[in-house]
Coordinates of N, CA and C in Angstrom, one line a residue:
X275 N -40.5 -23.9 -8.0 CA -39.5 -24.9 -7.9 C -40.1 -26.2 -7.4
X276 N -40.1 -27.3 -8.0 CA -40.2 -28.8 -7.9 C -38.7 -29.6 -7.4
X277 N -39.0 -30.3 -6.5 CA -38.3 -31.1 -6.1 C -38.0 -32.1 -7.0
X278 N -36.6 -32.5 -7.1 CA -36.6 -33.6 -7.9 C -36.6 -35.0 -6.8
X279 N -36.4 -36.0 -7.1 CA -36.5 -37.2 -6.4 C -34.7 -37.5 -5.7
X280 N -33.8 -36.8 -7.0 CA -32.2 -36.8 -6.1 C -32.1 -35.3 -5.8
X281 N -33.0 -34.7 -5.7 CA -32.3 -33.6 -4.8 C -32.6 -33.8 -3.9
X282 N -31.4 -32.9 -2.6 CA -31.0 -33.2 -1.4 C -32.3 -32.6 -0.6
X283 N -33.0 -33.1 0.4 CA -33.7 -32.5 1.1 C -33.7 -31.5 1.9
X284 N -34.5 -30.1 2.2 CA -34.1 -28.9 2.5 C -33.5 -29.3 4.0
X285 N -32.6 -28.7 5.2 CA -32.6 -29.3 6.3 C -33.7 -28.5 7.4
X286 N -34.2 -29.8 8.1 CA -34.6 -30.1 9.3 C -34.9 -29.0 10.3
X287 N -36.2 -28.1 10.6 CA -35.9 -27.3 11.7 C -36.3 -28.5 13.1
X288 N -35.2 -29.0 13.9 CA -35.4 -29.9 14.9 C -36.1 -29.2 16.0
X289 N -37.5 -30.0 16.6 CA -38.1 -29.6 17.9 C -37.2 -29.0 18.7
X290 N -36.0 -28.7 18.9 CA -35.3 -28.8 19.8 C -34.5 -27.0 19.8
X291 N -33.9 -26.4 20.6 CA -33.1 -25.1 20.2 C -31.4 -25.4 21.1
X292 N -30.8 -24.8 20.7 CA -29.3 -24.7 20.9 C -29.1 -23.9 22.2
X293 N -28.3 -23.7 23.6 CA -28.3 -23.8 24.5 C -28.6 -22.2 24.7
X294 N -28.0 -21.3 23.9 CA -28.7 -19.8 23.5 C -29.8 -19.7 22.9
X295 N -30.6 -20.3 22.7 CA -32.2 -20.3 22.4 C -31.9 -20.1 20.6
X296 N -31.4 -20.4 19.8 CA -31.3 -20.8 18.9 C -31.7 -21.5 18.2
X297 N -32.2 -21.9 16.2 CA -32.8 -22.7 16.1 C -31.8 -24.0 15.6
X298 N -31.9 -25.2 15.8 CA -31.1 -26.2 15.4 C -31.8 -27.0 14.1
X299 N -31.1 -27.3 13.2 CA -31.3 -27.6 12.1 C -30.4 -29.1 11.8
X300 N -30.8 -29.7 10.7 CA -30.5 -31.4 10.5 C -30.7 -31.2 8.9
X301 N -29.2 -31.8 8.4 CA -29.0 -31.6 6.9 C -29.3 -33.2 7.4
X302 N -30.2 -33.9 6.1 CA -30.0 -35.3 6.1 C -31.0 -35.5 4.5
X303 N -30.1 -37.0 4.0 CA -30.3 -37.0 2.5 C -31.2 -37.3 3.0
X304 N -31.9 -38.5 3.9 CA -33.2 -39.1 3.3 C -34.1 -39.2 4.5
X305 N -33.7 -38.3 5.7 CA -35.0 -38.4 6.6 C -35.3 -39.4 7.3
X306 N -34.5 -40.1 7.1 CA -35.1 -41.4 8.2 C -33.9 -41.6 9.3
X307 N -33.1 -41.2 9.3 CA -31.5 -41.2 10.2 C -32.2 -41.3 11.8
X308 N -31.6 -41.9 12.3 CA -31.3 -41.7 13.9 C -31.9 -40.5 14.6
X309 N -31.4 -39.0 13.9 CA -31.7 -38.0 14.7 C -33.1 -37.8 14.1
X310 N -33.1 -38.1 12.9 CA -34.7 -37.6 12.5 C -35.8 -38.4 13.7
X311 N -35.4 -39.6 13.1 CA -36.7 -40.7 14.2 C -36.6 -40.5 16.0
X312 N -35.4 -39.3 16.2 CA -35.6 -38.8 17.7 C -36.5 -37.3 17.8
X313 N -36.5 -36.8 16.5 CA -36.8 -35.6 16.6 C -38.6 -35.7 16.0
X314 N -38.8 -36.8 15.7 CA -39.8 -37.3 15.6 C -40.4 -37.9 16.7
X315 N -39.8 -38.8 17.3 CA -40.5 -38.8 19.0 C -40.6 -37.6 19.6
X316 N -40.0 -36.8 19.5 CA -39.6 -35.5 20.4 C -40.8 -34.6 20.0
X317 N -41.2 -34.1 18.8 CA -42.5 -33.7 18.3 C -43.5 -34.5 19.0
X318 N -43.9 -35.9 18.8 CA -45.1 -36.6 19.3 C -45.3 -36.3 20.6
X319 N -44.0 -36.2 21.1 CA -44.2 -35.8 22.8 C -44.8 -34.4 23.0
X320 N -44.4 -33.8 22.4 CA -44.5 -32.3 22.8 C -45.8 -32.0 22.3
X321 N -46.4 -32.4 21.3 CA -47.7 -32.4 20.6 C -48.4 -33.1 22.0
X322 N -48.2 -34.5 22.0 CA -49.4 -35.0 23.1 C -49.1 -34.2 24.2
X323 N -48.0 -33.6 25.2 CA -47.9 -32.2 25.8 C -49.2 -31.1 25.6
X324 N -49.3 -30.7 24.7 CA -50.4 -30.3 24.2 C -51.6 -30.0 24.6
X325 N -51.9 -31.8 24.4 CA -53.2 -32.6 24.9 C -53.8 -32.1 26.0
X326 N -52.2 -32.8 27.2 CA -52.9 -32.4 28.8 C -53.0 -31.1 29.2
X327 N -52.2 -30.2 28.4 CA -52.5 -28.9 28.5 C -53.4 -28.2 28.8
X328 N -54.1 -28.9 27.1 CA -55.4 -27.9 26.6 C -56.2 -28.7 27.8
X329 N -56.3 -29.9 28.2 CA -57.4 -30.5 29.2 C -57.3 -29.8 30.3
X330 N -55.6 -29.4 31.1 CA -56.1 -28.6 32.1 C -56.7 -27.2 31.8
X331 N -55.9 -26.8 31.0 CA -56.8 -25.5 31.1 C -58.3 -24.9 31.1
X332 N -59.1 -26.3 30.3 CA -60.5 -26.3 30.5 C -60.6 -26.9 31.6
X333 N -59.5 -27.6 32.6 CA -60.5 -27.8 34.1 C -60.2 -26.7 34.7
X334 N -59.1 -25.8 34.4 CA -59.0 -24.6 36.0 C -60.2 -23.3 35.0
X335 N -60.2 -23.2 34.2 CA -60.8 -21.9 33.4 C -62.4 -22.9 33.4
X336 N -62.4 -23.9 33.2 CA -64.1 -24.4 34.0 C -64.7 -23.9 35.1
X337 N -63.4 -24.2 36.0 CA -64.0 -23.8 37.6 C -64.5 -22.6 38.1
X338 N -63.6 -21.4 37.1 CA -63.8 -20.5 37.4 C -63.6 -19.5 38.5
X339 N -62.6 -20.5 39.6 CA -62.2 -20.3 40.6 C -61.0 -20.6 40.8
X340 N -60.0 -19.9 40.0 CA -58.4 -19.7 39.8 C -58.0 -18.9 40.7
X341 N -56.6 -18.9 41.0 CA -55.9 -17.7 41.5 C -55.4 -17.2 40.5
X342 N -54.8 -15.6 40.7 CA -53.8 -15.0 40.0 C -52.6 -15.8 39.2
X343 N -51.5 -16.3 40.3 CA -50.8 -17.1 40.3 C -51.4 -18.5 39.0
X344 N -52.3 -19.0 39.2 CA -52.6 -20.0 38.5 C -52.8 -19.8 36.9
X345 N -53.3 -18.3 36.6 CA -53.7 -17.9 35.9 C -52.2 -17.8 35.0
X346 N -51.9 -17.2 35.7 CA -50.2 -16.4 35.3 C -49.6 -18.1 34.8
X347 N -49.5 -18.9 36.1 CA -48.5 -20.2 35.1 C -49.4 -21.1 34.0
X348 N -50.5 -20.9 33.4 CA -51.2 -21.4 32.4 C -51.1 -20.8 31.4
X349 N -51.0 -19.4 31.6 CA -50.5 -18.4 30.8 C -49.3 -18.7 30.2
X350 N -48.0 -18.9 31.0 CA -46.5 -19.3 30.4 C -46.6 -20.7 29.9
X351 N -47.1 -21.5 30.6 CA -47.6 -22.8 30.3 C -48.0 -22.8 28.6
X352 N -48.8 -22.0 28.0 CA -49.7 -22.0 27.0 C -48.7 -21.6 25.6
X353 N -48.1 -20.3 26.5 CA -47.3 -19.6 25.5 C -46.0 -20.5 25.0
X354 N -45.6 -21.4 26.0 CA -44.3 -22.1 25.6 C -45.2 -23.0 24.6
X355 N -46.3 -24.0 25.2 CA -46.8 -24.6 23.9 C -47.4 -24.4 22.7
X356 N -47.0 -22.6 22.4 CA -47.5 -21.9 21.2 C -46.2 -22.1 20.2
X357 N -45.1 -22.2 20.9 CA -43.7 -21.7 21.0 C -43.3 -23.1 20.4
X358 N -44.0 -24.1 20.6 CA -43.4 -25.8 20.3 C -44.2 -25.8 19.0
X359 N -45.3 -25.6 19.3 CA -46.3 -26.4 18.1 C -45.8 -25.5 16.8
X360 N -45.7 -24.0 16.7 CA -45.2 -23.0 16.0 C -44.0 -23.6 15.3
X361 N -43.0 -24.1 15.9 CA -41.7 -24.7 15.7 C -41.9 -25.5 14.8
X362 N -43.0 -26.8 15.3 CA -43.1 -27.8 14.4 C -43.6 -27.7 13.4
X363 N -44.6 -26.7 13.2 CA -45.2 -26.8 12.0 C -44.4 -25.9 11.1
X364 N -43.3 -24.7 11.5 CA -42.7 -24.4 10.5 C -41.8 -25.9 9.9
X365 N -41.2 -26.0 10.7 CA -40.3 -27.8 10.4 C -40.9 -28.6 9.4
X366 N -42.3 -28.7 9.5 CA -42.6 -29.8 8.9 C -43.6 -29.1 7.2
X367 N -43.7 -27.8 7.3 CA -44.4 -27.4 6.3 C -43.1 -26.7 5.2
X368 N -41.9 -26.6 5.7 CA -40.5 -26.9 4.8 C -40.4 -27.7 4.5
X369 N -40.8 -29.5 5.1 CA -40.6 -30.3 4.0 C -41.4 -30.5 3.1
X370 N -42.7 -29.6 2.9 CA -43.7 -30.3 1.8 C -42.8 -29.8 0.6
X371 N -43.2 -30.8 0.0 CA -43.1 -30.3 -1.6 C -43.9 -28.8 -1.7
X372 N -43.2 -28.5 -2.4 CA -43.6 -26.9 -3.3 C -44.8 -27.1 -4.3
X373 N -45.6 -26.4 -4.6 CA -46.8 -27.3 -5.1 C -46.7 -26.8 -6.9
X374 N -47.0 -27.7 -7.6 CA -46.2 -27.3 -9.0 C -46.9 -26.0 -9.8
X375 N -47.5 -25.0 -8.9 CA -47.4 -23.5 -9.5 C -47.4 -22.3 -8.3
X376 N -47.7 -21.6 -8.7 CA -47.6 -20.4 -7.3 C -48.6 -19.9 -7.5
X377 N -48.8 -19.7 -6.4 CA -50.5 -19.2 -5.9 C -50.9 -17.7 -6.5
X378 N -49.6 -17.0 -6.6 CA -49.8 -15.8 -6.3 C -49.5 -15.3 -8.0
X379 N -49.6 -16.3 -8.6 CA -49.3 -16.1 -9.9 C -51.1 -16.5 -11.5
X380 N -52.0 -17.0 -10.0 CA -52.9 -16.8 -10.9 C -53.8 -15.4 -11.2
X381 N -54.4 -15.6 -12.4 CA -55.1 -14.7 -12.7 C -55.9 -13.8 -12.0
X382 N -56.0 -12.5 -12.0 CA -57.3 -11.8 -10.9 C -58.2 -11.6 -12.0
X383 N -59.1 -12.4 -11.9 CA -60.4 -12.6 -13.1 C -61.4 -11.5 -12.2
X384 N -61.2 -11.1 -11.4 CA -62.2 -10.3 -10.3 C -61.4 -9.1 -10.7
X385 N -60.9 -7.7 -11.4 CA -60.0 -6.9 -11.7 C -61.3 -6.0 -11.6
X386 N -62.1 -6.2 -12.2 CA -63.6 -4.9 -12.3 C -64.4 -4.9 -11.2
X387 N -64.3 -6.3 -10.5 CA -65.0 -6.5 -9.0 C -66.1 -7.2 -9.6
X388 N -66.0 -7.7 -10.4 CA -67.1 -9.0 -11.7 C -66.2 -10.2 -11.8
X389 N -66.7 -11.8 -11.4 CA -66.1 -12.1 -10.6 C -66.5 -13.7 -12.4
X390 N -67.2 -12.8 -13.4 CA -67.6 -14.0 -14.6 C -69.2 -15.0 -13.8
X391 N -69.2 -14.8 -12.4 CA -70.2 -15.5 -11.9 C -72.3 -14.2 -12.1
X392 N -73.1 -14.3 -12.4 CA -74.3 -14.2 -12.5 C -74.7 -13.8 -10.8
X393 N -75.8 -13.5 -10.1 CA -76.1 -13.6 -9.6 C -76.8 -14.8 -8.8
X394 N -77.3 -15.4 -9.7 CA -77.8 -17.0 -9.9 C -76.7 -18.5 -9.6
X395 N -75.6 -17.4 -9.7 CA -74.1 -18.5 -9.1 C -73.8 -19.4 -10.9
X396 N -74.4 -18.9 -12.0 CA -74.0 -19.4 -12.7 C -72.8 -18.4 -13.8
X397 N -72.0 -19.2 -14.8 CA -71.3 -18.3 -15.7 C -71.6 -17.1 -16.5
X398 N -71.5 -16.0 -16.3 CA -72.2 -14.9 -17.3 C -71.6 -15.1 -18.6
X399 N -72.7 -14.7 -19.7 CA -72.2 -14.9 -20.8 C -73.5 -15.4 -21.7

């Protein structure tokens, strides 16, 4: 399936979850609305979140001289920002366009475990 240029865009999984840990979604024609360009700050944030993350955790796991305790909230720490980045990139890899064939629809030229390639990396034949 190809997108056309007036079809409606699929909706929105927003960085954000609904008060029961639910996922919140955003029907919108053209993506540029109010809530998109917040939910677009709201990713940048949580992505650069990320950043200082990943930097503490190479200073306390540098030192080598952690507690239990510290271990454990880097740990939840890490997992919630598996938990964001995961979100976003499902979000944002529903908007790509669909690519104009399916993957899973080419040929298996490799069927004999002969692959048309030589040893020499060139075409047999």
């Amino acid at each position: 399936m190809t997108l056309r240029p007036d079809a409606p865009l699929p909706p929105r999984l927003l960085p954000w979850t609904t008060l029961d840990g639910g996922p919140c979604f955003l029907f919108s024609d053209d993506g540029t609305g109010r809530v998109s360009r917040l939910a677009d700050r709201v990713e940048a944030e949580q992505l650069g979140s990320n950043t200082a993350l990943i930097a503490e955790a190479e200073r306390l796991l540098g030192g080598r001289s952690w507690t239990p305790g510290e271990l454990h909230l880097l740990t939840v720490d890490l997992k919630e920002s598996l938990v964001v980045t995961d979100r976003i990139a499902k979000s944002r890899g529903a908007r790509l366009p669909e690519p104009p064939y399916d993957p899973d629809d080419e040929p298996d030229d490799d069927v004999d475990g002969r692959d048309g390639i030589d040893d020499e990396g060139l075409p047999e034949g």
